[in-house]
XYZ file of N, CA, C and O in Angstrom:
404
model
N 119.586 139.832 95.673
C 119.989 139.830 94.289
C 121.089 138.775 94.126
O 122.041 138.741 94.893
N 120.971 137.886 93.136
C 121.997 136.858 92.926
C 123.311 137.478 92.471
O 123.334 138.486 91.788
N 124.367 136.833 92.891
C 125.700 137.316 92.511
C 125.981 136.964 91.060
O 125.462 135.997 90.516
N 126.815 137.765 90.444
C 127.214 137.506 89.057
C 128.060 136.247 89.009
O 128.707 135.880 89.988
N 128.043 135.535 87.886
C 128.861 134.318 87.774
C 130.336 134.632 88.035
O 130.866 135.609 87.549
N 130.943 133.779 88.835
C 132.359 133.955 89.137
C 132.609 134.865 90.334
O 133.733 135.032 90.774
N 131.551 135.478 90.896
C 131.696 136.356 92.050
C 131.200 135.598 93.275
O 130.134 134.986 93.255
N 131.964 135.638 94.350
C 131.623 134.924 95.565
C 130.532 135.672 96.322
O 130.670 136.857 96.620
N 129.451 135.014 96.623
C 128.341 135.607 97.367
C 128.659 135.489 98.857
O 128.615 134.409 99.427
N 128.959 136.605 99.503
C 129.386 136.575 100.904
C 128.258 136.165 101.842
O 128.508 135.547 102.870
N 127.025 136.474 101.501
C 125.904 136.067 102.339
C 125.792 134.539 102.357
O 125.592 133.933 103.406
N 125.957 133.926 101.196
C 125.900 132.470 101.109
C 127.035 131.836 101.915
O 126.835 130.863 102.631
N 128.229 132.408 101.806
C 129.380 131.882 102.551
C 129.130 131.989 104.049
O 129.426 131.069 104.814
N 128.557 133.105 104.493
C 128.261 133.280 105.919
C 127.249 132.248 106.398
O 127.388 131.685 107.489
N 126.225 131.975 105.595
C 125.231 130.959 105.971
C 125.849 129.577 106.084
O 125.598 128.852 107.045
N 126.635 129.209 105.096
C 127.263 127.878 105.112
C 128.208 127.754 106.298
O 128.223 126.733 106.986
N 128.965 128.786 106.574
C 129.905 128.760 107.695
C 129.159 128.621 109.014
O 129.563 127.850 109.883
N 128.062 129.349 109.167
C 127.310 129.250 110.419
C 126.682 127.875 110.568
O 126.628 127.329 111.658
N 126.202 127.299 109.478
C 125.640 125.954 109.542
C 126.702 124.931 109.903
O 126.475 124.047 110.711
N 127.868 125.057 109.308
C 128.956 124.128 109.621
C 129.360 124.261 111.080
O 129.662 123.280 111.729
N 129.363 125.470 111.573
C 129.712 125.690 112.971
C 128.729 125.026 113.905
O 129.093 124.442 114.908
N 127.440 125.098 113.571
C 126.430 124.459 114.406
C 126.525 122.947 114.336
O 126.394 122.270 115.330
N 126.745 122.415 113.165
C 126.795 120.962 113.011
C 128.101 120.375 113.527
O 128.152 119.207 113.856
N 129.137 121.179 113.603
C 130.416 120.688 114.079
C 130.329 120.253 115.540
O 131.045 119.360 115.976
N 129.446 120.868 116.312
C 129.286 120.502 117.718
C 128.729 119.088 117.876
O 128.916 118.464 118.905
N 128.045 118.579 116.881
C 127.441 117.252 116.954
C 128.429 116.152 116.603
O 128.179 114.990 116.898
N 129.530 116.489 115.983
C 130.423 115.492 115.397
C 130.866 114.407 116.378
O 130.752 113.235 116.065
N 131.365 114.702 117.561
C 131.847 113.605 118.409
C 130.749 112.705 118.952
O 131.031 111.621 119.421
N 129.507 113.133 118.882
C 128.432 112.353 119.474
C 127.920 111.235 118.570
O 127.072 110.467 118.975
N 128.413 111.117 117.369
C 128.013 110.024 116.480
C 129.169 109.064 116.213
O 129.037 107.864 116.463
N 130.333 109.532 115.727
C 131.394 108.573 115.394
C 131.985 107.841 116.587
O 132.401 106.694 116.449
N 132.012 108.465 117.749
C 132.604 107.787 118.908
C 131.789 106.553 119.290
O 132.352 105.457 119.428
N 130.455 106.655 119.443
C 129.699 105.425 119.724
C 129.768 104.404 118.593
O 129.812 103.203 118.847
N 129.788 104.875 117.349
C 129.897 103.953 116.219
C 131.225 103.205 116.283
O 131.277 101.986 116.090
N 132.295 103.924 116.571
C 133.614 103.286 116.656
C 133.668 102.288 117.808
O 134.189 101.172 117.647
N 133.125 102.663 118.964
C 133.143 101.752 120.111
C 132.328 100.493 119.835
O 132.776 99.373 120.116
N 131.146 100.659 119.259
C 130.304 99.490 118.964
C 130.892 98.657 117.836
O 130.807 97.433 117.857
N 131.500 99.312 116.858
C 132.143 98.574 115.770
C 133.328 97.768 116.261
O 133.523 96.616 115.858
N 134.135 98.356 117.150
C 135.273 97.638 117.722
C 134.793 96.448 118.536
O 135.331 95.345 118.433
N 133.763 96.676 119.321
C 133.219 95.585 120.135
C 132.661 94.468 119.248
O 132.842 93.288 119.539
N 131.990 94.830 118.158
C 131.480 93.823 117.226
C 132.629 93.070 116.564
O 132.586 91.851 116.416
N 133.683 93.808 116.185
C 134.829 93.173 115.541
C 135.491 92.151 116.467
O 135.852 91.054 116.041
N 135.643 92.506 117.716
C 136.306 91.613 118.672
C 135.419 90.413 119.013
O 135.888 89.282 119.085
N 134.135 90.654 119.221
C 133.243 89.602 119.694
C 132.421 88.951 118.596
O 131.544 88.134 118.880
N 132.666 89.250 117.319
C 131.846 88.706 116.234
C 131.786 87.177 116.217
O 130.703 86.612 116.041
N 132.892 86.470 116.400
C 132.782 84.999 116.388
C 131.833 84.470 117.466
O 131.083 83.526 117.236
N 131.853 85.113 118.635
C 130.946 84.661 119.693
C 129.505 85.076 119.414
O 128.580 84.307 119.652
N 129.317 86.290 118.931
C 127.971 86.778 118.647
C 127.313 85.930 117.562
O 126.134 85.597 117.637
N 128.092 85.550 116.562
C 127.536 84.751 115.464
C 127.470 83.262 115.792
O 126.946 82.479 115.003
N 127.996 82.856 116.941
C 127.921 81.457 117.357
C 128.920 80.558 116.661
O 128.694 79.360 116.548
N 130.049 81.072 116.204
C 131.020 80.280 115.459
C 132.097 79.635 116.331
O 132.917 78.897 115.832
N 132.116 79.916 117.602
C 133.173 79.385 118.458
C 132.592 78.305 119.364
O 131.721 78.570 120.195
N 133.075 77.082 119.187
C 132.574 75.958 119.976
C 133.319 75.832 121.309
O 132.774 75.307 122.279
N 134.556 76.323 121.354
C 135.372 76.175 122.575
C 134.960 77.121 123.688
O 135.364 76.937 124.823
N 134.150 78.141 123.394
C 133.811 79.155 124.394
C 133.157 78.524 125.621
O 133.524 78.840 126.753
N 132.213 77.630 125.394
C 131.516 76.996 126.517
C 132.479 76.117 127.329
O 132.413 76.079 128.554
N 133.381 75.417 126.639
C 134.330 74.554 127.343
C 135.314 75.359 128.186
O 135.660 74.962 129.293
N 135.781 76.495 127.654
C 136.772 77.294 128.359
C 136.186 78.135 129.489
O 136.829 78.316 130.529
N 134.986 78.653 129.298
C 134.422 79.573 130.293
C 133.289 78.968 131.110
O 132.995 79.457 132.196
N 132.641 77.949 130.590
C 131.484 77.380 131.277
C 130.224 78.210 131.060
O 129.187 77.934 131.656
N 130.307 79.243 130.230
C 129.162 80.110 129.942
C 128.589 79.791 128.574
O 129.293 79.331 127.683
N 127.312 80.065 128.416
C 126.660 79.858 127.129
C 126.812 81.114 126.261
O 126.598 82.225 126.750
N 127.166 80.960 124.985
C 127.283 82.125 124.108
C 125.954 82.582 123.534
O 125.910 83.459 122.688
N 124.838 82.019 124.021
C 123.525 82.305 123.448
C 123.088 83.758 123.613
O 122.480 84.324 122.727
N 123.375 84.385 124.729
C 122.875 85.732 124.980
C 123.805 86.848 124.551
O 123.545 88.018 124.846
N 124.877 86.532 123.859
C 125.861 87.559 123.517
C 125.316 88.594 122.535
O 125.623 89.778 122.655
N 124.505 88.176 121.581
C 123.926 89.131 120.641
C 123.021 90.117 121.370
O 123.099 91.332 121.149
N 122.181 89.604 122.262
C 121.282 90.481 123.022
C 122.085 91.440 123.900
O 121.758 92.632 123.997
N 123.141 90.940 124.532
C 123.972 91.806 125.375
C 124.701 92.855 124.549
O 124.821 94.008 124.958
N 125.198 92.463 123.356
C 125.881 93.430 122.490
C 124.909 94.521 122.050
O 125.249 95.702 122.048
N 123.689 94.135 121.689
C 122.685 95.124 121.293
C 122.308 96.038 122.462
O 122.109 97.241 122.279
N 122.222 95.483 123.662
C 121.913 96.292 124.836
C 123.033 97.296 125.115
O 122.775 98.476 125.368
N 124.275 96.832 125.046
C 125.415 97.743 125.261
C 125.438 98.809 124.178
O 125.693 99.989 124.457
N 125.150 98.429 122.948
C 125.103 99.390 121.847
C 124.042 100.449 122.110
O 124.281 101.646 121.926
N 122.872 100.030 122.548
C 121.799 100.981 122.857
C 122.196 101.907 124.001
O 121.917 103.117 123.955
N 122.861 101.380 125.010
C 123.305 102.210 126.134
C 124.357 103.236 125.708
O 124.321 104.389 126.138
N 125.283 102.817 124.856
C 126.327 103.742 124.395
C 125.716 104.869 123.567
O 126.022 106.047 123.780
N 124.831 104.535 122.627
C 124.197 105.570 121.810
C 123.255 106.440 122.644
O 123.170 107.648 122.439
N 122.541 105.837 123.586
C 121.665 106.610 124.463
C 122.450 107.570 125.343
O 122.048 108.722 125.542
N 123.576 107.105 125.875
C 124.438 107.982 126.678
C 124.996 109.127 125.854
O 125.064 110.270 126.320
N 125.379 108.826 124.638
C 125.882 109.866 123.755
C 124.803 110.898 123.442
O 125.057 112.111 123.444
N 123.586 110.430 123.187
C 122.473 111.349 122.919
C 122.154 112.197 124.144
O 121.880 113.397 124.037
N 122.227 111.601 125.327
C 121.986 112.347 126.562
C 123.045 113.425 126.774
O 122.718 114.567 127.134
N 124.306 113.089 126.531
C 125.370 114.092 126.655
C 125.170 115.239 125.666
O 125.369 116.412 126.007
N 124.776 114.914 124.432
C 124.515 115.954 123.445
C 123.360 116.841 123.882
O 123.430 118.064 123.785
N 122.294 116.234 124.390
C 121.151 117.010 124.870
C 121.550 117.956 125.998
O 121.156 119.126 126.013
N 122.334 117.448 126.950
C 122.793 118.293 128.059
C 123.661 119.435 127.560
O 123.547 120.579 128.029
N 124.515 119.164 126.589
C 125.383 120.209 126.044
C 124.563 121.279 125.317
O 124.807 122.471 125.480
N 123.585 120.854 124.533
C 122.738 121.808 123.825
C 121.893 122.631 124.799
O 121.699 123.828 124.608
N 121.417 122.000 125.851
C 120.625 122.724 126.855
C 121.474 123.765 127.571
O 121.036 124.890 127.795
N 122.700 123.387 127.933
C 123.612 124.326 128.597
C 123.949 125.493 127.676
O 123.989 126.642 128.094
N 124.157 125.197 126.395
C 124.472 126.251 125.428
C 123.281 127.190 125.243
O 123.455 128.399 125.089
N 122.067 126.639 125.279
C 120.876 127.482 125.121
C 120.690 128.395 126.332
O 120.247 129.531 126.191
N 121.038 127.923 127.518
C 120.924 128.748 128.717
C 121.947 129.881 128.723
O 121.690 130.951 129.254
N 123.120 129.632 128.171
C 124.183 130.635 128.175
C 124.023 131.654 127.057
O 124.661 132.700 127.093
N 123.181 131.361 126.070
C 122.989 132.280 124.954
C 122.187 133.491 125.418
O 121.191 133.360 126.118
N 122.602 134.686 125.043
C 121.843 135.874 125.436
C 120.491 135.911 124.716
O 120.346 135.357 123.633
N 119.502 136.551 125.327
C 118.193 136.614 124.672
C 118.250 137.403 123.375
O 119.033 138.328 123.221
N 117.392 137.008 122.439
C 117.385 137.669 121.126
C 116.785 139.060 121.258
O 115.825 139.287 121.978
N 117.359 139.994 120.534
C 116.858 141.355 120.507
C 115.927 141.490 119.309
O 116.290 141.162 118.188
N 114.722 141.973 119.551
C 113.738 142.105 118.459
C 113.631 143.532 118.016
O 113.656 144.471 118.619
């Protein structure tokens, strides 16, 4: 039965709270890789975009593969984060008691 206007529906609050609790466990597995990859892009953007001519003179290395390497590192960071989340969810599922029917 719907709650009267102005009355707080406790069942709805319980559902929202439980959903927030479940989603809260995922929080560090997205922003941390985004922050790391964003910082790396910010620092290395001139080289990735090919705007620095002195890089080859100073290091003797070609800046041609930097975009591919940045994308590879980005994929590894996000993949590692996803793997850690999967392991955490699997461990939590093993520790959960069986459902009573």
